[in-house]
Each structure stands twice: as C-alpha cells, then as structure tokens.
Amino acid sequence: MNATSNNDRENALPLAGRHAVVTGAGSGIGEAIALELARLGATLTLLGRRPAPLEATLAKLAGEGHGVTVADITDLAGVSAAIEAAAAVRGAVAILVNNAGAAKSAPVTKTTPELWQEMLTVNLTGTFNCTHAVLPGMQAARWGRIVNIASTAGLIGYGYVSAYCAAKHGVIGFTRAVALEVAKQGITVNAVCPGYTDTPLLGGAVDNIVAKTGRSADEAKTTLAASNPQGRLVQPEDVAAAVGWLCLPSAAAIHGQAVPVAGGEVMAG
Ligand code: NAP
C-alpha cells in the first residue's frame, strides 16, 4: 500500500486496528454505538448478558473480526475474565464504552434498599468494574478511549429516580477522577449524557406514565419529548455519533468532560 492509500484508509477508517469493547451492545444505544465504531473501522467485542441480542448486533456490523462475549458487568471477576479472553483474540482493549445500564423509578420513600443497590451496582459499580479491567492494558499501550454513558440524570435531578440519578451523578464523578489520573498517559476518559432516548429502556418511563395518567404510549412519549427543547426524543444514533467522535484519535484533547446529547435540555457550562 502506498502512502496515499494509507492516508485514505486512515481518513475513512480512523479506528482501524483498535479493539473496542461496548457493554450492553445488544440493544438501544449500545447497538448504535457498536455500529458506529465498526463503521469507523474498530474491531468490536460486544458484551452483555443475553447472547441472542448480541449475536443480532454482530450480524449487522461492518468489517470483520468482531465477536460477542457474555458477561455481567456487576461481577468484577467475571467481566475481567471476559475482557481478558477478548483481548487474547482481538488485542488489548483500546476503546471501552461503558454503556450497559438500567433505570428503575420509585419515589424516594418507596425506593427499597434492593432497588437503591441495584441501580448503584449496575450503573456505577459496573462502570468501575469494566474500567478496572481495561485500564492496565491502555496504560501499557499509552493510548486509550473510555466513554461512559451517563445521562442528563447525571447532571441534574429528576423526581422519582433518585437511585438512578445518584448512580449517574456517580458515573460523572468517576469519569472526572479517572480522567485526572490518566491525563498524561495518552488515554481520554469522558462521559456522554443522553436525554430521553428512544430505546427499550425508555419503555419503563412510558409504562409508568401510561399507568399513572391513562394516556396512550404515544402520548406518553410526546410528554417525554416535550422536556427536550428540540421537541423530540434523542435517537440512539445521535448518542453513537458523539461517542464515535470522542473515540477518534483527533479528539485527544477532549478529556474529563460530560457531554449532553439532549437537544439543549441541559446546557453544560
Ligand atoms: P437498553 O436498550 O435497555 O440497553 C441496556 C443494555 O444493558 C442491554 O443491552 C442489557 O443487555 C445491558 N445490561 C443491563 N444490565 C447488564 C449487566 N448487569 N451486565 C451486562 N449488560 C447489562 O437501554 P438504553 O436506553 O440503550 O441504555 C443504554 C445506556 O444509556 C444506559 O446506561 C442508560 O442508563 C443510558 N441512558 C438511556 C437513556 C434513555 O432514555 N434510553 C437516557 C439516558 C441515559 P442484557 O440484558 O442482555 O445484559
């Protein structure tokens, strides 16, 4: 390959040769992120608990060499072993997108210790576990991109989701702290904060509105979309585009940020 075609390839596939792990890649935002990173040339490991949705995402990816690994991000030993096995096949992990998460709602007085713990464990401890597993490899390579999918609920409060809000605020604090630790090591760590996004997870919020107000599911979605100044639900592809940008080699100076993808609902400043 001559120098010109090497440059063309770099421009077209800026993540070629980079192994990317996306958690929760079998649905919603995680699936869209996996498609975007593969489009940019990365080699993907799709991680989640259910094999069937991961295999369905795998079948849609551009390029070759991608794979699936079944693991629970709340289990440090299990997820570390899964990531180590993926690295043995596809090389050290260069990109980690901590996307897997869950959102359950309840008024604070009805938030049981189990619900509280579940939200913290999957959204916050899961992010810690996967970061803990990949960071030594990134430090050895002196290159890495970690993108944590937080939420606008990591930047502002919302009623009836105190456990989720606390966990997502924690994800942003964790992002900022790790960013400072690795700032001189060629690794960037950022959070992306979607507003209400049209995915299976949003179904829980829609069901709640339907149950409590008797409105239809479409009317409930319209209510949620009204909190976005653009008057629409965020699409998974909107979030994926922001993640893809943060993973580019050219995004090296964007570090320790929490980037809202919310149509102006939250203005970071
Ligand atoms: P989703 O479609 O429900 O996706 C969540 C994914 O996480 C699923 O694929 C699920 O797969 C995986 N997952 C859940 N628990 C896991 C565990 N313990 N171990 C491994 N994987 C696990 O929801 P989404 O809307 O795309 O959400 C993705 C991320 O965006 C979440 O962090 C969410 O908090 C965040 N977010 C969503 C919205 C929204 O409005 N949709 C807004 C802001 C932020 P398995 O069940 O197969 O494991």
Short mmCIF file of N, CA and C in Angstrom, two decimals, residues 16-192:
data_model
loop_
_atom_site.label_atom_id
_atom_site.label_comp_id
_atom_site.label_asym_id
_atom_site.label_seq_id
_atom_site.Cartn_x
_atom_site.Cartn_y
_atom_site.Cartn_z
N ALA A 16 -9.29 1.96 12.61
CA ALA A 16 -8.79 0.65 12.13
C ALA A 16 -7.69 0.16 13.06
N GLY A 17 -7.74 -1.14 13.38
CA GLY A 17 -6.71 -1.74 14.24
C GLY A 17 -6.95 -1.54 15.73
N ARG A 18 -8.02 -0.84 16.09
CA ARG A 18 -8.33 -0.62 17.52
C ARG A 18 -9.42 -1.59 17.96
N HIS A 19 -9.18 -2.26 19.06
CA HIS A 19 -10.16 -3.18 19.64
C HIS A 19 -11.07 -2.39 20.59
N ALA A 20 -12.37 -2.41 20.33
CA ALA A 20 -13.33 -1.66 21.15
C ALA A 20 -14.30 -2.62 21.84
N VAL A 21 -14.48 -2.44 23.14
CA VAL A 21 -15.48 -3.20 23.90
C VAL A 21 -16.66 -2.27 24.17
N VAL A 22 -17.85 -2.71 23.78
CA VAL A 22 -19.07 -1.95 24.07
C VAL A 22 -19.95 -2.82 24.96
N THR A 23 -20.27 -2.34 26.16
CA THR A 23 -21.14 -3.11 27.05
C THR A 23 -22.60 -2.78 26.74
N GLY A 24 -23.46 -3.77 26.93
CA GLY A 24 -24.88 -3.56 26.62
C GLY A 24 -25.10 -3.32 25.14
N ALA A 25 -24.34 -4.05 24.31
CA ALA A 25 -24.34 -3.78 22.87
C ALA A 25 -25.47 -4.48 22.12
N GLY A 26 -26.33 -5.17 22.85
CA GLY A 26 -27.39 -5.93 22.18
C GLY A 26 -28.66 -5.14 21.93
N SER A 27 -28.72 -3.90 22.39
CA SER A 27 -29.96 -3.16 22.19
C SER A 27 -29.71 -1.66 22.28
N GLY A 28 -30.68 -0.90 21.85
CA GLY A 28 -30.75 0.55 22.06
C GLY A 28 -29.47 1.30 21.71
N ILE A 29 -29.01 2.09 22.67
CA ILE A 29 -27.85 2.96 22.45
C ILE A 29 -26.59 2.14 22.20
N GLY A 30 -26.42 1.04 22.94
CA GLY A 30 -25.22 0.21 22.79
C GLY A 30 -25.10 -0.38 21.39
N GLU A 31 -26.21 -0.81 20.84
CA GLU A 31 -26.19 -1.34 19.47
C GLU A 31 -25.76 -0.25 18.49
N ALA A 32 -26.33 0.94 18.64
CA ALA A 32 -25.99 2.05 17.72
C ALA A 32 -24.52 2.42 17.85
N ILE A 33 -24.00 2.39 19.07
CA ILE A 33 -22.57 2.71 19.27
C ILE A 33 -21.70 1.65 18.59
N ALA A 34 -22.06 0.40 18.75
CA ALA A 34 -21.27 -0.68 18.12
C ALA A 34 -21.25 -0.50 16.59
N LEU A 35 -22.40 -0.19 16.01
CA LEU A 35 -22.47 0.01 14.55
C LEU A 35 -21.57 1.17 14.14
N GLU A 36 -21.59 2.25 14.92
CA GLU A 36 -20.81 3.45 14.58
C GLU A 36 -19.31 3.17 14.69
N LEU A 37 -18.89 2.49 15.77
CA LEU A 37 -17.45 2.23 15.93
C LEU A 37 -16.95 1.26 14.85
N ALA A 38 -17.79 0.29 14.47
CA ALA A 38 -17.40 -0.62 13.38
C ALA A 38 -17.30 0.16 12.07
N ARG A 39 -18.23 1.09 11.85
CA ARG A 39 -18.21 1.92 10.63
C ARG A 39 -16.91 2.73 10.57
N LEU A 40 -16.40 3.12 11.74
CA LEU A 40 -15.16 3.90 11.81
C LEU A 40 -13.92 3.00 11.77
N GLY A 41 -14.13 1.68 11.68
CA GLY A 41 -13.01 0.76 11.46
C GLY A 41 -12.58 -0.06 12.65
N ALA A 42 -13.16 0.18 13.84
CA ALA A 42 -12.74 -0.57 15.03
C ALA A 42 -13.15 -2.03 14.92
N THR A 43 -12.45 -2.89 15.68
CA THR A 43 -12.83 -4.30 15.81
C THR A 43 -13.54 -4.44 17.15
N LEU A 44 -14.78 -4.96 17.10
CA LEU A 44 -15.66 -4.89 18.27
C LEU A 44 -15.74 -6.18 19.06
N THR A 45 -15.78 -6.03 20.41
CA THR A 45 -16.29 -7.08 21.28
C THR A 45 -17.59 -6.55 21.87
N LEU A 46 -18.67 -7.28 21.63
CA LEU A 46 -19.99 -6.89 22.12
C LEU A 46 -20.27 -7.64 23.41
N LEU A 47 -20.49 -6.91 24.49
CA LEU A 47 -20.62 -7.55 25.81
C LEU A 47 -22.02 -7.30 26.38
N GLY A 48 -22.60 -8.35 26.93
CA GLY A 48 -23.91 -8.23 27.58
C GLY A 48 -24.25 -9.56 28.22
N ARG A 49 -25.45 -9.66 28.81
CA ARG A 49 -25.81 -10.91 29.50
C ARG A 49 -26.53 -11.88 28.59
N ARG A 50 -27.28 -11.37 27.60
CA ARG A 50 -28.09 -12.26 26.75
C ARG A 50 -27.41 -12.43 25.39
N PRO A 51 -27.05 -13.68 25.03
CA PRO A 51 -26.33 -13.88 23.77
C PRO A 51 -27.13 -13.48 22.52
N ALA A 52 -28.45 -13.76 22.52
CA ALA A 52 -29.21 -13.57 21.27
C ALA A 52 -29.17 -12.12 20.76
N PRO A 53 -29.44 -11.11 21.60
CA PRO A 53 -29.37 -9.74 21.07
C PRO A 53 -27.95 -9.35 20.65
N LEU A 54 -26.94 -9.88 21.35
CA LEU A 54 -25.57 -9.55 20.96
C LEU A 54 -25.26 -10.12 19.58
N GLU A 55 -25.70 -11.37 19.35
CA GLU A 55 -25.48 -12.00 18.04
C GLU A 55 -26.21 -11.22 16.95
N ALA A 56 -27.39 -10.70 17.27
CA ALA A 56 -28.16 -9.92 16.28
C ALA A 56 -27.41 -8.64 15.92
N THR A 57 -26.80 -7.99 16.91
CA THR A 57 -25.99 -6.79 16.60
C THR A 57 -24.77 -7.18 15.78
N LEU A 58 -24.13 -8.28 16.19
CA LEU A 58 -22.91 -8.74 15.49
C LEU A 58 -23.17 -8.90 13.99
N ALA A 59 -24.35 -9.44 13.67
CA ALA A 59 -24.67 -9.71 12.25
C ALA A 59 -24.80 -8.41 11.44
N LYS A 60 -24.97 -7.29 12.12
CA LYS A 60 -25.15 -6.01 11.39
C LYS A 60 -23.87 -5.21 11.25
N LEU A 61 -22.77 -5.66 11.87
CA LEU A 61 -21.57 -4.83 11.92
C LEU A 61 -20.80 -4.82 10.60
N ALA A 62 -20.29 -3.65 10.23
CA ALA A 62 -19.38 -3.55 9.09
C ALA A 62 -18.03 -4.14 9.49
N GLY A 63 -17.31 -4.67 8.51
CA GLY A 63 -15.95 -5.15 8.77
C GLY A 63 -15.95 -6.56 9.33
N GLU A 64 -14.74 -7.00 9.70
CA GLU A 64 -14.57 -8.40 10.12
C GLU A 64 -13.83 -8.48 11.45
N GLY A 65 -13.88 -9.69 12.06
CA GLY A 65 -13.08 -9.95 13.25
C GLY A 65 -13.78 -9.63 14.55
N HIS A 66 -15.03 -9.18 14.46
CA HIS A 66 -15.77 -8.83 15.68
C HIS A 66 -16.22 -10.09 16.42
N GLY A 67 -16.59 -9.93 17.69
CA GLY A 67 -17.08 -11.07 18.45
C GLY A 67 -18.00 -10.65 19.58
N VAL A 68 -18.53 -11.67 20.23
CA VAL A 68 -19.51 -11.49 21.31
C VAL A 68 -18.94 -12.10 22.57
N THR A 69 -19.17 -11.48 23.71
CA THR A 69 -18.84 -12.14 24.97
C THR A 69 -19.97 -11.91 25.97
N VAL A 70 -20.36 -13.00 26.62
CA VAL A 70 -21.46 -12.94 27.57
C VAL A 70 -20.88 -12.75 28.97
N ALA A 71 -21.23 -11.65 29.61
CA ALA A 71 -20.73 -11.38 30.97
C ALA A 71 -21.67 -10.40 31.64
N ASP A 72 -21.63 -10.42 32.97
CA ASP A 72 -22.43 -9.50 33.78
C ASP A 72 -21.47 -8.45 34.33
N ILE A 73 -21.71 -7.18 34.00
CA ILE A 73 -20.76 -6.14 34.40
C ILE A 73 -20.73 -5.92 35.91
N THR A 74 -21.71 -6.47 36.63
CA THR A 74 -21.71 -6.28 38.09
C THR A 74 -20.76 -7.27 38.79
N ASP A 75 -20.21 -8.21 38.03
CA ASP A 75 -19.33 -9.25 38.58
C ASP A 75 -17.90 -8.95 38.12
N LEU A 76 -17.10 -8.36 39.01
CA LEU A 76 -15.74 -7.92 38.64
C LEU A 76 -14.90 -9.06 38.08
N ALA A 77 -14.91 -10.20 38.77
CA ALA A 77 -14.05 -11.31 38.31
C ALA A 77 -14.54 -11.83 36.95
N GLY A 78 -15.85 -11.97 36.80
CA GLY A 78 -16.41 -12.50 35.55
C GLY A 78 -16.15 -11.57 34.38
N VAL A 79 -16.38 -10.27 34.58
CA VAL A 79 -16.22 -9.35 33.46
C VAL A 79 -14.73 -9.17 33.14
N SER A 80 -13.87 -9.25 34.15
CA SER A 80 -12.42 -9.14 33.90
C SER A 80 -11.95 -10.33 33.07
N ALA A 81 -12.44 -11.53 33.41
CA ALA A 81 -12.06 -12.73 32.65
C ALA A 81 -12.57 -12.63 31.21
N ALA A 82 -13.78 -12.12 31.03
CA ALA A 82 -14.35 -12.00 29.68
C ALA A 82 -13.54 -11.01 28.84
N ILE A 83 -13.14 -9.91 29.45
CA ILE A 83 -12.38 -8.89 28.71
C ILE A 83 -10.98 -9.42 28.41
N GLU A 84 -10.40 -10.16 29.35
CA GLU A 84 -9.07 -10.74 29.11
C GLU A 84 -9.12 -11.74 27.95
N ALA A 85 -10.18 -12.55 27.93
CA ALA A 85 -10.32 -13.53 26.84
C ALA A 85 -10.52 -12.81 25.50
N ALA A 86 -11.29 -11.73 25.49
CA ALA A 86 -11.50 -10.98 24.24
C ALA A 86 -10.18 -10.35 23.79
N ALA A 87 -9.38 -9.85 24.75
CA ALA A 87 -8.10 -9.23 24.40
C ALA A 87 -7.13 -10.27 23.82
N ALA A 88 -7.24 -11.51 24.29
CA ALA A 88 -6.36 -12.57 23.76
C ALA A 88 -6.67 -12.82 22.28
N VAL A 89 -7.92 -12.60 21.88
CA VAL A 89 -8.31 -12.83 20.48
C VAL A 89 -8.12 -11.58 19.62
N ARG A 90 -8.50 -10.41 20.13
CA ARG A 90 -8.56 -9.20 19.29
C ARG A 90 -7.53 -8.14 19.67
N GLY A 91 -6.66 -8.45 20.62
CA GLY A 91 -5.65 -7.48 21.06
C GLY A 91 -6.13 -6.69 22.27
N ALA A 92 -5.20 -5.98 22.89
CA ALA A 92 -5.53 -5.19 24.09
C ALA A 92 -6.67 -4.22 23.77
N VAL A 93 -7.50 -3.99 24.74
CA VAL A 93 -8.65 -3.11 24.51
C VAL A 93 -8.17 -1.67 24.43
N ALA A 94 -8.47 -1.03 23.29
CA ALA A 94 -8.07 0.37 23.09
C ALA A 94 -9.22 1.32 23.40
N ILE A 95 -10.46 0.82 23.26
CA ILE A 95 -11.65 1.65 23.44
C ILE A 95 -12.63 0.88 24.31
N LEU A 96 -13.10 1.52 25.37
CA LEU A 96 -14.16 0.92 26.21
C LEU A 96 -15.33 1.89 26.25
N VAL A 97 -16.50 1.40 25.88
CA VAL A 97 -17.71 2.20 26.06
C VAL A 97 -18.56 1.53 27.13
N ASN A 98 -18.61 2.16 28.30
CA ASN A 98 -19.41 1.67 29.42
C ASN A 98 -20.85 2.14 29.21
N ASN A 99 -21.58 1.32 28.47
CA ASN A 99 -22.95 1.71 28.11
C ASN A 99 -24.02 0.95 28.89
N ALA A 100 -23.74 -0.30 29.28
CA ALA A 100 -24.77 -1.12 29.93
C ALA A 100 -25.31 -0.40 31.16
N GLY A 101 -26.60 -0.45 31.34
CA GLY A 101 -27.20 0.20 32.50
C GLY A 101 -28.67 -0.15 32.57
N ALA A 102 -29.30 0.35 33.61
CA ALA A 102 -30.73 0.12 33.80
C ALA A 102 -31.31 1.29 34.56
N ALA A 103 -32.60 1.53 34.36
CA ALA A 103 -33.27 2.66 35.04
C ALA A 103 -34.59 2.17 35.62
N LYS A 104 -34.67 2.19 36.95
CA LYS A 104 -35.94 1.87 37.59
C LYS A 104 -36.36 3.07 38.41
N SER A 105 -37.66 3.31 38.48
CA SER A 105 -38.13 4.51 39.16
C SER A 105 -39.00 4.16 40.36
N ALA A 106 -38.98 5.04 41.35
CA ALA A 106 -39.85 4.95 42.53
C ALA A 106 -39.67 6.24 43.31
N PRO A 107 -40.71 6.72 43.98
CA PRO A 107 -40.50 7.84 44.90
C PRO A 107 -39.45 7.44 45.94
N VAL A 108 -38.74 8.39 46.48
CA VAL A 108 -37.62 8.04 47.37
C VAL A 108 -38.10 7.21 48.57
N THR A 109 -39.29 7.52 49.09
CA THR A 109 -39.76 6.76 50.27
C THR A 109 -40.16 5.33 49.89
N LYS A 110 -40.36 5.09 48.61
CA LYS A 110 -40.69 3.72 48.17
C LYS A 110 -39.50 3.05 47.50
N THR A 111 -38.36 3.71 47.53
CA THR A 111 -37.14 3.11 46.99
C THR A 111 -36.59 2.15 48.04
N THR A 112 -36.68 0.87 47.75
CA THR A 112 -36.21 -0.13 48.71
C THR A 112 -34.69 -0.18 48.69
N PRO A 113 -34.08 -0.71 49.75
CA PRO A 113 -32.61 -0.88 49.73
C PRO A 113 -32.17 -1.70 48.52
N GLU A 114 -33.02 -2.67 48.11
CA GLU A 114 -32.65 -3.52 46.97
C GLU A 114 -32.64 -2.70 45.67
N LEU A 115 -33.66 -1.87 45.48
CA LEU A 115 -33.71 -1.04 44.27
C LEU A 115 -32.53 -0.07 44.25
N TRP A 116 -32.30 0.56 45.41
CA TRP A 116 -31.16 1.51 45.53
C TRP A 116 -29.86 0.82 45.12
N GLN A 117 -29.62 -0.37 45.71
CA GLN A 117 -28.37 -1.09 45.47
C GLN A 117 -28.29 -1.54 44.02
N GLU A 118 -29.40 -1.99 43.48
CA GLU A 118 -29.40 -2.46 42.09
C GLU A 118 -28.98 -1.34 41.13
N MET A 119 -29.53 -0.13 41.33
CA MET A 119 -29.19 0.99 40.44
C MET A 119 -27.72 1.38 40.56
N LEU A 120 -27.23 1.40 41.81
CA LEU A 120 -25.81 1.76 42.00
C LEU A 120 -24.91 0.68 41.42
N THR A 121 -25.29 -0.58 41.61
CA THR A 121 -24.41 -1.67 41.20
C THR A 121 -24.31 -1.76 39.68
N VAL A 122 -25.43 -1.72 38.99
CA VAL A 122 -25.33 -1.89 37.53
C VAL A 122 -24.77 -0.63 36.88
N ASN A 123 -25.24 0.55 37.29
CA ASN A 123 -24.83 1.76 36.57
C ASN A 123 -23.46 2.27 36.99
N LEU A 124 -23.16 2.18 38.27
CA LEU A 124 -21.91 2.79 38.76
C LEU A 124 -20.81 1.75 38.98
N THR A 125 -21.10 0.70 39.76
CA THR A 125 -20.07 -0.31 40.00
C THR A 125 -19.72 -1.03 38.70
N GLY A 126 -20.70 -1.26 37.85
CA GLY A 126 -20.43 -1.89 36.55
C GLY A 126 -19.43 -1.07 35.73
N THR A 127 -19.58 0.25 35.77
CA THR A 127 -18.65 1.14 35.06
C THR A 127 -17.25 1.03 35.66
N PHE A 128 -17.18 1.01 36.99
CA PHE A 128 -15.89 0.81 37.66
C PHE A 128 -15.27 -0.53 37.25
N ASN A 129 -16.07 -1.61 37.29
CA ASN A 129 -15.53 -2.95 37.03
C ASN A 129 -14.88 -3.03 35.66
N CYS A 130 -15.57 -2.54 34.64
CA CYS A 130 -15.04 -2.66 33.27
C CYS A 130 -13.82 -1.76 33.09
N THR A 131 -13.86 -0.57 33.68
CA THR A 131 -12.72 0.35 33.60
C THR A 131 -11.50 -0.30 34.26
N HIS A 132 -11.72 -0.89 35.43
CA HIS A 132 -10.65 -1.56 36.18
C HIS A 132 -10.03 -2.66 35.33
N ALA A 133 -10.86 -3.34 34.55
CA ALA A 133 -10.36 -4.46 33.74
C ALA A 133 -9.53 -4.00 32.54
N VAL A 134 -9.88 -2.86 31.93
CA VAL A 134 -9.18 -2.47 30.68
C VAL A 134 -8.02 -1.51 30.90
N LEU A 135 -8.05 -0.76 31.99
CA LEU A 135 -7.10 0.35 32.12
C LEU A 135 -5.62 -0.07 32.09
N PRO A 136 -5.23 -1.17 32.76
CA PRO A 136 -3.80 -1.53 32.70
C PRO A 136 -3.30 -1.74 31.26
N GLY A 137 -4.13 -2.34 30.41
CA GLY A 137 -3.74 -2.55 29.00
C GLY A 137 -3.59 -1.23 28.27
N MET A 138 -4.49 -0.28 28.53
CA MET A 138 -4.39 1.04 27.89
C MET A 138 -3.14 1.77 28.38
N GLN A 139 -2.85 1.62 29.67
CA GLN A 139 -1.67 2.30 30.22
C GLN A 139 -0.39 1.74 29.60
N ALA A 140 -0.39 0.41 29.40
CA ALA A 140 0.80 -0.21 28.77
C ALA A 140 0.95 0.28 27.34
N ALA A 141 -0.19 0.45 26.63
CA ALA A 141 -0.14 0.88 25.23
C ALA A 141 0.02 2.39 25.10
N ARG A 142 -0.18 3.09 26.19
CA ARG A 142 -0.16 4.57 26.20
C ARG A 142 -1.13 5.15 25.18
N TRP A 143 -2.27 4.49 25.03
CA TRP A 143 -3.38 5.00 24.19
C TRP A 143 -4.67 4.36 24.66
N GLY A 144 -5.69 5.15 24.77
CA GLY A 144 -6.99 4.57 25.11
C GLY A 144 -8.09 5.62 25.07
N ARG A 145 -9.31 5.12 24.92
CA ARG A 145 -10.51 5.96 24.95
C ARG A 145 -11.53 5.24 25.83
N ILE A 146 -11.96 5.92 26.88
CA ILE A 146 -13.06 5.39 27.70
C ILE A 146 -14.21 6.38 27.61
N VAL A 147 -15.37 5.88 27.22
CA VAL A 147 -16.56 6.74 27.17
C VAL A 147 -17.64 6.09 28.04
N ASN A 148 -18.08 6.82 29.03
CA ASN A 148 -19.10 6.32 29.95
C ASN A 148 -20.46 6.93 29.57
N ILE A 149 -21.43 6.07 29.33
CA ILE A 149 -22.76 6.59 29.01
C ILE A 149 -23.47 6.88 30.33
N ALA A 150 -23.47 8.14 30.69
CA ALA A 150 -24.16 8.58 31.91
C ALA A 150 -25.59 8.92 31.51
N SER A 151 -26.00 10.16 31.71
CA SER A 151 -27.38 10.57 31.42
C SER A 151 -27.48 12.05 31.78
N THR A 152 -28.50 12.72 31.28
CA THR A 152 -28.78 14.05 31.83
C THR A 152 -29.09 13.90 33.33
N ALA A 153 -29.53 12.70 33.74
CA ALA A 153 -29.77 12.43 35.17
C ALA A 153 -28.47 12.35 35.96
N GLY A 154 -27.33 12.47 35.27
CA GLY A 154 -26.05 12.60 35.96
C GLY A 154 -25.66 14.06 36.14
N LEU A 155 -26.44 14.95 35.52
CA LEU A 155 -26.12 16.39 35.55
C LEU A 155 -27.14 17.19 36.33
N ILE A 156 -28.40 16.74 36.30
CA ILE A 156 -29.48 17.44 37.02
C ILE A 156 -30.35 16.39 37.71
N GLY A 157 -31.20 16.84 38.61
CA GLY A 157 -32.10 15.91 39.28
C GLY A 157 -33.40 15.72 38.52
N TYR A 158 -34.00 14.57 38.67
CA TYR A 158 -35.36 14.28 38.17
C TYR A 158 -36.09 13.59 39.32
N GLY A 159 -37.38 13.89 39.47
CA GLY A 159 -38.16 13.24 40.53
C GLY A 159 -38.38 11.75 40.24
N TYR A 160 -38.51 10.97 41.28
CA TYR A 160 -38.89 9.55 41.21
C TYR A 160 -37.81 8.62 40.65
N VAL A 161 -36.60 9.15 40.47
CA VAL A 161 -35.49 8.27 40.03
C VAL A 161 -34.23 8.61 40.83
N SER A 162 -34.39 8.73 42.16
CA SER A 162 -33.25 9.20 42.96
C SER A 162 -32.08 8.22 42.90
N ALA A 163 -32.35 6.92 42.90
CA ALA A 163 -31.25 5.94 42.87
C ALA A 163 -30.51 6.02 41.53
N TYR A 164 -31.28 6.10 40.44
CA TYR A 164 -30.67 6.21 39.11
C TYR A 164 -29.87 7.51 39.00
N CYS A 165 -30.46 8.61 39.47
CA CYS A 165 -29.77 9.92 39.44
C CYS A 165 -28.48 9.87 40.24
N ALA A 166 -28.54 9.28 41.43
CA ALA A 166 -27.35 9.19 42.27
C ALA A 166 -26.27 8.38 41.56
N ALA A 167 -26.66 7.28 40.95
CA ALA A 167 -25.69 6.42 40.25
C ALA A 167 -25.07 7.17 39.07
N LYS A 168 -25.90 7.87 38.29
CA LYS A 168 -25.37 8.55 37.10
C LYS A 168 -24.54 9.78 37.48
N HIS A 169 -24.92 10.50 38.56
CA HIS A 169 -24.02 11.54 39.07
C HIS A 169 -22.68 10.91 39.46
N GLY A 170 -22.74 9.71 40.06
CA GLY A 170 -21.52 8.99 40.44
C GLY A 170 -20.67 8.66 39.23
N VAL A 171 -21.31 8.28 38.14
CA VAL A 171 -20.56 7.95 36.91
C VAL A 171 -19.78 9.18 36.44
N ILE A 172 -20.40 10.35 36.55
CA ILE A 172 -19.70 11.56 36.10
C ILE A 172 -18.55 11.90 37.05
N GLY A 173 -18.74 11.74 38.34
CA GLY A 173 -17.64 11.97 39.28
C GLY A 173 -16.50 11.01 39.03
N PHE A 174 -16.83 9.75 38.78
CA PHE A 174 -15.83 8.72 38.49
C PHE A 174 -15.07 9.09 37.20
N THR A 175 -15.80 9.53 36.19
CA THR A 175 -15.19 9.94 34.91
C THR A 175 -14.15 11.03 35.15
N ARG A 176 -14.53 12.04 35.94
CA ARG A 176 -13.62 13.18 36.16
C ARG A 176 -12.39 12.75 36.95
N ALA A 177 -12.58 11.88 37.95
CA ALA A 177 -11.45 11.46 38.78
C ALA A 177 -10.46 10.61 37.98
N VAL A 178 -10.98 9.65 37.21
CA VAL A 178 -10.08 8.79 36.42
C VAL A 178 -9.38 9.62 35.35
N ALA A 179 -10.11 10.58 34.78
CA ALA A 179 -9.50 11.45 33.75
C ALA A 179 -8.26 12.13 34.31
N LEU A 180 -8.33 12.62 35.53
CA LEU A 180 -7.15 13.28 36.11
C LEU A 180 -6.01 12.29 36.32
N GLU A 181 -6.34 11.06 36.73
CA GLU A 181 -5.29 10.06 36.97
C GLU A 181 -4.52 9.70 35.71
N VAL A 182 -5.21 9.66 34.56
CA VAL A 182 -4.57 9.13 33.34
C VAL A 182 -4.23 10.23 32.32
N ALA A 183 -4.34 11.49 32.76
CA ALA A 183 -4.25 12.60 31.80
C ALA A 183 -2.96 12.60 30.98
N LYS A 184 -1.87 12.12 31.56
CA LYS A 184 -0.59 12.18 30.84
C LYS A 184 -0.25 10.84 30.19
N GLN A 185 -1.23 9.93 30.07
CA GLN A 185 -0.93 8.57 29.60
C GLN A 185 -1.50 8.26 28.22
N GLY A 186 -1.95 9.29 27.48
CA GLY A 186 -2.48 9.06 26.13
C GLY A 186 -3.88 8.49 26.13
N ILE A 187 -4.53 8.53 27.28
CA ILE A 187 -5.87 7.95 27.43
C ILE A 187 -6.84 9.10 27.71
N THR A 188 -8.00 9.11 27.03
CA THR A 188 -9.02 10.08 27.40
C THR A 188 -10.20 9.35 28.04
N VAL A 189 -10.84 10.04 28.97
CA VAL A 189 -12.00 9.50 29.68
C VAL A 189 -13.07 10.58 29.68
N ASN A 190 -14.20 10.25 29.10
CA ASN A 190 -15.30 11.22 29.01
C ASN A 190 -16.63 10.53 29.29
N ALA A 191 -17.63 11.34 29.60
CA ALA A 191 -19.00 10.82 29.74
C ALA A 191 -19.87 11.47 28.67
N VAL A 192 -20.85 10.71 28.21
CA VAL A 192 -21.87 11.25 27.31
C VAL A 192 -23.20 11.15 28.07
#
